[in-house]
Amino acid sequence: MKVKYEDKEINIKRIGILTGGGDCAGHNAVIVGLLRRINQANLSLPKNEQMELVGLLEGWKSLTRDPEKELDKIVKLLKLIDIEESFTVAGTILKSSRTNLFSKANLDANIPEKAMENLKKLKIDCLCVLGGDDTLGAAGKLGQQYAFPMFGAPKTMDNDVYGTEMTYGFESAVEESVHFIENIRTTAESHNRCFIVELLGRHAGWVAMWAGIAGGAEVTLLPEEVLDLERVIAQVEKAIANKQHCIVVVSEGVRLFDTRYPDEINKKHQKMLDTVIADPKYALVKARHEMPKKKDSFGNEQLGGIGEYIFAILEKHTKGFEYRYQNCGHAIRGGVAHVMDRILGLRYGDAIFSFMKQNTFGVYPGLEGDNIVPRNLLAVKGGRFVPQDHQLFGMRNAADYY
């Protein structure tokens, strides 16, 4: 298809597409949405302008491999008839990786330049990159540095990418989290227990907030709040007194200690934790506390386990009640792609093709109201956290209403 890129006419015939970072629901829907439009356009285009969509396997890692030696590990020609039903499931049919083209080691090895050389060897005329702010940021840099036609699509179950009111992957993660909470509640009610349920979401509390409210959690703890465990204990005891059971939802990005907390809270939490670590019963908590923190190739801290701390502190500092800890982990971002993520993903794929026809490159689709608008890849950033003046922030604890 002939389009204009940087004031020059180019003929885009072979479009590459990759998925980077963590998997989630909606990836496949974007691929299908784009491929539908390509197929539709091909019905009326002359043969020398007809397009094909080529999947690049395992995200950016595909472009670090040698096409002359590992072609079967790099590309997959996509046919609509073969993949059209994949938009109903989560994950990615193209596989993924957390490969950072612009890490120091990769920059020293000239990997971005090699990636561009590989795109040319693969005869890719345009690249669509599906991912979060790290993956999209790399697409923006690569497209700008090498004047290459680039598109993105904002995914993340965390819902923390600026430029869109919702990322695909978020709604399905919330639905699966609510289902988990509802299943846990019947056991909590049956045995008069308090369950601490930890949810993914990194440093943004959107998933935990929505799931906690929709699942009826008595207490929901978010990374954006100033955590005060004395207040949490009071809320839990209040719920237990009224209902004889309790659900505490904890976002994985919640911290026991933080420089933005008042000193007295940090000191109080340290004393609470010290009593836990000193108790042989909580040897696993002590071991976790002493483990070095891991980071991925983009420098992001590996989270997970804060719910175990909350569980141990609550159990140690309250009396006469039984506690259990459950970490939903990766289960909430897999399985079925729920309706909103199917629709949003299909819309994003459809929009990418429209942007291409409109000669609008270097962008990703963002949801604004009920409209899909182009956003600059060079301006993409994460860190869209829950503001404390958000209506749902004040509604997150059912125990406050007893």
PDB file of C-alpha atoms in Angstrom, residues 74-281:
ATOM      1  CA  ILE A  74      12.386 -15.201  14.131  1.00  0.00           C
ATOM      2  CA  VAL A  75       9.386 -14.952  11.805  1.00  0.00           C
ATOM      3  CA  LYS A  76       5.942 -16.408  11.328  1.00  0.00           C
ATOM      4  CA  LEU A  77       3.702 -15.433   8.410  1.00  0.00           C
ATOM      5  CA  LEU A  78       0.243 -14.682   9.793  1.00  0.00           C
ATOM      6  CA  LYS A  79      -2.914 -15.794   7.990  1.00  0.00           C
ATOM      7  CA  LEU A  80      -6.288 -14.634   9.270  1.00  0.00           C
ATOM      8  CA  ILE A  81      -7.924 -18.005   8.713  1.00  0.00           C
ATOM      9  CA  ASP A  82      -5.322 -19.574  11.046  1.00  0.00           C
ATOM     10  CA  ILE A  83      -5.458 -17.065  13.907  1.00  0.00           C
ATOM     11  CA  GLU A  84      -8.884 -15.377  13.734  1.00  0.00           C
ATOM     12  CA  GLU A  85     -10.185 -17.057  16.909  1.00  0.00           C
ATOM     13  CA  SER A  86      -7.071 -16.288  18.963  1.00  0.00           C
ATOM     14  CA  PHE A  87      -8.431 -12.894  20.052  1.00  0.00           C
ATOM     15  CA  THR A  88     -10.654 -14.654  22.600  1.00  0.00           C
ATOM     16  CA  VAL A  89      -7.698 -15.917  24.643  1.00  0.00           C
ATOM     17  CA  ALA A  90      -4.980 -14.157  26.645  1.00  0.00           C
ATOM     18  CA  GLY A  91      -1.247 -14.528  26.168  1.00  0.00           C
ATOM     19  CA  THR A  92       0.405 -13.933  22.811  1.00  0.00           C
ATOM     20  CA  ILE A  93       0.556 -16.192  19.771  1.00  0.00           C
ATOM     21  CA  LEU A  94       3.888 -14.522  18.930  1.00  0.00           C
ATOM     22  CA  LYS A  95       5.531 -15.270  22.301  1.00  0.00           C
ATOM     23  CA  SER A  96       7.320 -12.535  24.223  1.00  0.00           C
ATOM     24  CA  SER A  97      10.480 -11.558  26.085  1.00  0.00           C
ATOM     25  CA  ARG A  98      11.788  -8.735  28.251  1.00  0.00           C
ATOM     26  CA  THR A  99      14.584  -7.736  25.878  1.00  0.00           C
ATOM     27  CA  ASN A 100      15.943  -4.205  26.216  1.00  0.00           C
ATOM     28  CA  LEU A 101      17.590  -3.147  22.947  1.00  0.00           C
ATOM     29  CA  PHE A 102      18.923  -0.031  24.657  1.00  0.00           C
ATOM     30  CA  SER A 103      20.522  -1.584  27.724  1.00  0.00           C
ATOM     31  CA  LYS A 104      24.164  -0.589  28.228  1.00  0.00           C
ATOM     32  CA  ALA A 105      25.383  -4.024  27.182  1.00  0.00           C
ATOM     33  CA  ASN A 106      23.265  -3.975  24.014  1.00  0.00           C
ATOM     34  CA  LEU A 107      24.293  -0.427  23.162  1.00  0.00           C
ATOM     35  CA  ASP A 108      27.959  -1.414  23.563  1.00  0.00           C
ATOM     36  CA  ALA A 109      27.308  -4.336  21.194  1.00  0.00           C
ATOM     37  CA  ASN A 110      25.481  -2.087  18.652  1.00  0.00           C
ATOM     38  CA  ILE A 111      22.318  -4.177  19.000  1.00  0.00           C
ATOM     39  CA  PRO A 112      19.896  -1.398  17.916  1.00  0.00           C
ATOM     40  CA  GLU A 113      21.844  -1.029  14.660  1.00  0.00           C
ATOM     41  CA  LYS A 114      21.862  -4.811  14.171  1.00  0.00           C
ATOM     42  CA  ALA A 115      18.111  -4.888  14.826  1.00  0.00           C
ATOM     43  CA  MET A 116      17.576  -2.406  12.000  1.00  0.00           C
ATOM     44  CA  GLU A 117      19.848  -4.403   9.706  1.00  0.00           C
ATOM     45  CA  ASN A 118      17.777  -7.492  10.482  1.00  0.00           C
ATOM     46  CA  LEU A 119      14.549  -5.675   9.662  1.00  0.00           C
ATOM     47  CA  LYS A 120      15.999  -4.899   6.249  1.00  0.00           C
ATOM     48  CA  LYS A 121      17.169  -8.504   5.768  1.00  0.00           C
ATOM     49  CA  LEU A 122      13.630  -9.643   6.609  1.00  0.00           C
ATOM     50  CA  LYS A 123      12.281  -7.080   4.101  1.00  0.00           C
ATOM     51  CA  ILE A 124      10.076  -5.499   6.773  1.00  0.00           C
ATOM     52  CA  ASP A 125       8.710  -2.135   5.565  1.00  0.00           C
ATOM     53  CA  CYS A 126       6.927  -1.127   8.779  1.00  0.00           C
ATOM     54  CA  LEU A 127       6.935  -2.404  12.361  1.00  0.00           C
ATOM     55  CA  CYS A 128       4.086  -2.618  14.890  1.00  0.00           C
ATOM     56  CA  VAL A 129       5.201  -3.027  18.494  1.00  0.00           C
ATOM     57  CA  LEU A 130       2.762  -4.177  21.177  1.00  0.00           C
ATOM     58  CA  GLY A 131       3.789  -3.600  24.780  1.00  0.00           C
ATOM     59  CA  GLY A 132       4.021  -1.394  27.835  1.00  0.00           C
ATOM     60  CA  ASP A 133       5.946   1.845  28.235  1.00  0.00           C
ATOM     61  CA  ASP A 134       9.378   0.163  28.103  1.00  0.00           C
ATOM     62  CA  THR A 135       8.624  -1.711  24.877  1.00  0.00           C
ATOM     63  CA  LEU A 136       6.881   1.263  23.254  1.00  0.00           C
ATOM     64  CA  GLY A 137       9.659   3.608  24.342  1.00  0.00           C
ATOM     65  CA  ALA A 138      12.195   1.405  22.560  1.00  0.00           C
ATOM     66  CA  ALA A 139      10.014   1.501  19.418  1.00  0.00           C
ATOM     67  CA  GLY A 140       9.954   5.305  19.539  1.00  0.00           C
ATOM     68  CA  LYS A 141      13.738   5.533  19.903  1.00  0.00           C
ATOM     69  CA  LEU A 142      14.411   3.027  17.141  1.00  0.00           C
ATOM     70  CA  GLY A 143      11.972   4.672  14.747  1.00  0.00           C
ATOM     71  CA  GLN A 144      13.415   8.123  15.353  1.00  0.00           C
ATOM     72  CA  GLN A 145      17.096   7.157  15.192  1.00  0.00           C
ATOM     73  CA  TYR A 146      16.774   5.170  11.978  1.00  0.00           C
ATOM     74  CA  ALA A 147      13.841   6.981  10.308  1.00  0.00           C
ATOM     75  CA  PHE A 148      11.772   3.788  10.196  1.00  0.00           C
ATOM     76  CA  PRO A 149       7.932   3.596  10.030  1.00  0.00           C
ATOM     77  CA  MET A 150       6.816   2.496  13.491  1.00  0.00           C
ATOM     78  CA  PHE A 151       3.547   1.953  15.378  1.00  0.00           C
ATOM     79  CA  GLY A 152       2.731   0.791  18.888  1.00  0.00           C
ATOM     80  CA  ALA A 153      -0.196  -0.475  20.944  1.00  0.00           C
ATOM     81  CA  PRO A 154      -0.397   0.109  24.735  1.00  0.00           C
ATOM     82  CA  LYS A 155      -0.736  -3.058  26.738  1.00  0.00           C
ATOM     83  CA  THR A 156      -0.355  -3.782  30.420  1.00  0.00           C
ATOM     84  CA  MET A 157      -2.634  -5.318  32.980  1.00  0.00           C
ATOM     85  CA  ASP A 158      -1.319  -2.612  35.361  1.00  0.00           C
ATOM     86  CA  ASN A 159      -3.174   0.139  33.399  1.00  0.00           C
ATOM     87  CA  ASP A 160      -0.329   2.556  34.114  1.00  0.00           C
ATOM     88  CA  VAL A 161       0.574   3.915  30.645  1.00  0.00           C
ATOM     89  CA  TYR A 162      -0.070   7.599  29.990  1.00  0.00           C
ATOM     90  CA  GLY A 163      -1.856   8.638  26.810  1.00  0.00           C
ATOM     91  CA  THR A 164      -4.726   6.201  27.137  1.00  0.00           C
ATOM     92  CA  GLU A 165      -7.548   5.932  29.647  1.00  0.00           C
ATOM     93  CA  MET A 166      -7.246   2.166  29.564  1.00  0.00           C
ATOM     94  CA  THR A 167      -4.659  -0.330  28.395  1.00  0.00           C
ATOM     95  CA  TYR A 168      -5.696  -3.706  27.095  1.00  0.00           C
ATOM     96  CA  GLY A 169      -5.038  -6.485  29.595  1.00  0.00           C
ATOM     97  CA  PHE A 170      -6.393  -4.493  32.527  1.00  0.00           C
ATOM     98  CA  GLU A 171     -10.060  -5.448  32.443  1.00  0.00           C
ATOM     99  CA  SER A 172      -9.385  -9.184  32.119  1.00  0.00           C
ATOM    100  CA  ALA A 173      -6.951  -9.043  35.045  1.00  0.00           C
ATOM    101  CA  VAL A 174      -9.618  -7.331  37.150  1.00  0.00           C
ATOM    102  CA  GLU A 175     -12.271  -9.897  36.175  1.00  0.00           C
ATOM    103  CA  GLU A 176      -9.993 -12.817  37.023  1.00  0.00           C
ATOM    104  CA  SER A 177      -8.991 -11.178  40.319  1.00  0.00           C
ATOM    105  CA  VAL A 178     -12.620 -10.652  41.305  1.00  0.00           C
ATOM    106  CA  HIS A 179     -13.377 -14.281  40.497  1.00  0.00           C
ATOM    107  CA  PHE A 180     -10.463 -15.339  42.733  1.00  0.00           C
ATOM    108  CA  ILE A 181     -11.663 -13.098  45.595  1.00  0.00           C
ATOM    109  CA  GLU A 182     -15.216 -14.416  45.312  1.00  0.00           C
ATOM    110  CA  ASN A 183     -13.991 -18.008  45.482  1.00  0.00           C
ATOM    111  CA  ILE A 184     -11.834 -17.234  48.517  1.00  0.00           C
ATOM    112  CA  ARG A 185     -14.723 -15.540  50.307  1.00  0.00           C
ATOM    113  CA  THR A 186     -16.820 -18.709  50.572  1.00  0.00           C
ATOM    114  CA  THR A 187     -13.940 -20.405  52.388  1.00  0.00           C
ATOM    115  CA  ALA A 188     -13.371 -17.329  54.571  1.00  0.00           C
ATOM    116  CA  GLU A 189     -17.053 -17.328  55.550  1.00  0.00           C
ATOM    117  CA  SER A 190     -17.160 -21.080  56.130  1.00  0.00           C
ATOM    118  CA  HIS A 191     -14.169 -21.128  58.477  1.00  0.00           C
ATOM    119  CA  ASN A 192     -14.260 -17.632  60.023  1.00  0.00           C
ATOM    120  CA  ARG A 193     -10.913 -16.696  58.506  1.00  0.00           C
ATOM    121  CA  CYS A 194      -9.146 -13.619  57.246  1.00  0.00           C
ATOM    122  CA  PHE A 195      -7.525 -14.023  53.831  1.00  0.00           C
ATOM    123  CA  ILE A 196      -4.770 -11.766  52.552  1.00  0.00           C
ATOM    124  CA  VAL A 197      -4.942 -11.798  48.736  1.00  0.00           C
ATOM    125  CA  GLU A 198      -1.982 -10.350  46.826  1.00  0.00           C
ATOM    126  CA  LEU A 199      -2.529  -9.082  43.278  1.00  0.00           C
ATOM    127  CA  LEU A 200      -0.177  -8.021  40.494  1.00  0.00           C
ATOM    128  CA  GLY A 201      -0.091  -4.414  39.298  1.00  0.00           C
ATOM    129  CA  ARG A 202       3.457  -3.236  40.006  1.00  0.00           C
ATOM    130  CA  HIS A 203       3.564   0.285  41.466  1.00  0.00           C
ATOM    131  CA  ALA A 204       0.067   1.227  40.257  1.00  0.00           C
ATOM    132  CA  GLY A 205      -2.941   0.172  42.302  1.00  0.00           C
ATOM    133  CA  TRP A 206      -5.580   0.113  39.549  1.00  0.00           C
ATOM    134  CA  VAL A 207      -6.066  -3.677  39.455  1.00  0.00           C
ATOM    135  CA  ALA A 208      -6.187  -4.046  43.241  1.00  0.00           C
ATOM    136  CA  MET A 209      -8.514  -1.056  43.636  1.00  0.00           C
ATOM    137  CA  TRP A 210     -11.030  -2.178  41.026  1.00  0.00           C
ATOM    138  CA  ALA A 211     -10.886  -5.842  42.050  1.00  0.00           C
ATOM    139  CA  GLY A 212     -11.026  -5.065  45.764  1.00  0.00           C
ATOM    140  CA  ILE A 213     -14.128  -2.911  45.386  1.00  0.00           C
ATOM    141  CA  ALA A 214     -15.869  -5.233  42.898  1.00  0.00           C
ATOM    142  CA  GLY A 215     -14.982  -8.280  45.003  1.00  0.00           C
ATOM    143  CA  GLY A 216     -16.268  -6.651  48.203  1.00  0.00           C
ATOM    144  CA  ALA A 217     -12.932  -6.748  50.029  1.00  0.00           C
ATOM    145  CA  GLU A 218     -13.106  -5.329  53.534  1.00  0.00           C
ATOM    146  CA  VAL A 219      -9.639  -3.756  53.153  1.00  0.00           C
ATOM    147  CA  THR A 220      -7.735  -2.886  49.965  1.00  0.00           C
ATOM    148  CA  LEU A 221      -4.128  -1.707  50.213  1.00  0.00           C
ATOM    149  CA  LEU A 222      -2.616   0.308  47.356  1.00  0.00           C
ATOM    150  CA  PRO A 223       0.941   1.471  46.557  1.00  0.00           C
ATOM    151  CA  GLU A 224      -0.304   5.057  46.300  1.00  0.00           C
ATOM    152  CA  GLU A 225      -1.442   5.291  49.925  1.00  0.00           C
ATOM    153  CA  VAL A 226       0.582   5.882  53.061  1.00  0.00           C
ATOM    154  CA  LEU A 227       0.360   2.462  54.660  1.00  0.00           C
ATOM    155  CA  ASP A 228      -0.371   2.457  58.376  1.00  0.00           C
ATOM    156  CA  LEU A 229      -0.552  -1.094  59.709  1.00  0.00           C
ATOM    157  CA  GLU A 230      -2.137  -0.025  62.989  1.00  0.00           C
ATOM    158  CA  ARG A 231      -5.051   1.353  60.978  1.00  0.00           C
ATOM    159  CA  VAL A 232      -5.174  -1.853  58.905  1.00  0.00           C
ATOM    160  CA  ILE A 233      -5.314  -3.949  62.069  1.00  0.00           C
ATOM    161  CA  ALA A 234      -8.206  -1.805  63.345  1.00  0.00           C
ATOM    162  CA  GLN A 235     -10.069  -2.257  60.039  1.00  0.00           C
ATOM    163  CA  VAL A 236      -9.530  -6.016  60.076  1.00  0.00           C
ATOM    164  CA  GLU A 237     -10.687  -6.339  63.699  1.00  0.00           C
ATOM    165  CA  LYS A 238     -13.745  -4.226  62.862  1.00  0.00           C
ATOM    166  CA  ALA A 239     -14.624  -6.489  59.919  1.00  0.00           C
ATOM    167  CA  ILE A 240     -14.139  -9.612  62.009  1.00  0.00           C
ATOM    168  CA  ALA A 241     -16.336  -8.234  64.802  1.00  0.00           C
ATOM    169  CA  ASN A 242     -19.114  -7.506  62.317  1.00  0.00           C
ATOM    170  CA  LYS A 243     -18.822 -10.388  59.857  1.00  0.00           C
ATOM    171  CA  GLN A 244     -16.582 -13.043  61.476  1.00  0.00           C
ATOM    172  CA  HIS A 245     -14.451 -13.088  58.335  1.00  0.00           C
ATOM    173  CA  CYS A 246     -12.388 -10.664  56.268  1.00  0.00           C
ATOM    174  CA  ILE A 247     -10.702 -10.245  52.892  1.00  0.00           C
ATOM    175  CA  VAL A 248      -7.633  -7.989  52.625  1.00  0.00           C
ATOM    176  CA  VAL A 249      -6.510  -7.254  49.056  1.00  0.00           C
ATOM    177  CA  VAL A 250      -2.877  -6.146  48.734  1.00  0.00           C
ATOM    178  CA  SER A 251      -1.330  -4.723  45.581  1.00  0.00           C
ATOM    179  CA  GLU A 252       2.174  -6.128  44.991  1.00  0.00           C
ATOM    180  CA  GLY A 253       3.664  -2.611  44.944  1.00  0.00           C
ATOM    181  CA  VAL A 254       2.649  -1.788  48.527  1.00  0.00           C
ATOM    182  CA  ARG A 255       5.642  -1.049  50.772  1.00  0.00           C
ATOM    183  CA  LEU A 256       6.133  -1.466  54.511  1.00  0.00           C
ATOM    184  CA  PHE A 257       8.672   1.345  54.446  1.00  0.00           C
ATOM    185  CA  ASP A 258       8.940   4.399  52.230  1.00  0.00           C
ATOM    186  CA  THR A 259      10.697   7.760  52.329  1.00  0.00           C
ATOM    187  CA  ARG A 260       7.341   9.473  51.805  1.00  0.00           C
ATOM    188  CA  TYR A 261       5.960   7.879  55.010  1.00  0.00           C
ATOM    189  CA  PRO A 262       6.222   9.812  58.291  1.00  0.00           C
ATOM    190  CA  ASP A 263       9.197   8.617  60.375  1.00  0.00           C
ATOM    191  CA  GLU A 264       6.926   7.359  63.128  1.00  0.00           C
ATOM    192  CA  ILE A 265       5.166   4.986  60.701  1.00  0.00           C
ATOM    193  CA  ASN A 266       8.432   3.576  59.344  1.00  0.00           C
ATOM    194  CA  LYS A 267       9.704   3.025  62.901  1.00  0.00           C
ATOM    195  CA  LYS A 268       6.430   1.431  63.964  1.00  0.00           C
ATOM    196  CA  HIS A 269       6.457  -0.927  60.993  1.00  0.00           C
ATOM    197  CA  GLN A 270      10.074  -1.853  61.687  1.00  0.00           C
ATOM    198  CA  LYS A 271       9.198  -2.882  65.251  1.00  0.00           C
ATOM    199  CA  MET A 272       6.267  -4.945  63.975  1.00  0.00           C
ATOM    200  CA  LEU A 273       8.471  -6.644  61.391  1.00  0.00           C
ATOM    201  CA  ASP A 274      11.262  -7.282  63.901  1.00  0.00           C
ATOM    202  CA  THR A 275       8.884  -9.275  66.122  1.00  0.00           C
ATOM    203  CA  VAL A 276       7.847 -11.353  63.123  1.00  0.00           C
ATOM    204  CA  ILE A 277      11.401 -12.057  61.952  1.00  0.00           C
ATOM    205  CA  ALA A 278      12.432 -13.023  65.495  1.00  0.00           C
ATOM    206  CA  ASP A 279       9.746 -15.735  65.573  1.00  0.00           C
ATOM    207  CA  PRO A 280      10.918 -19.087  64.080  1.00  0.00           C
ATOM    208  CA  LYS A 281       7.361 -19.628  62.848  1.00  0.00           C
TER     209      LYS A 281
END
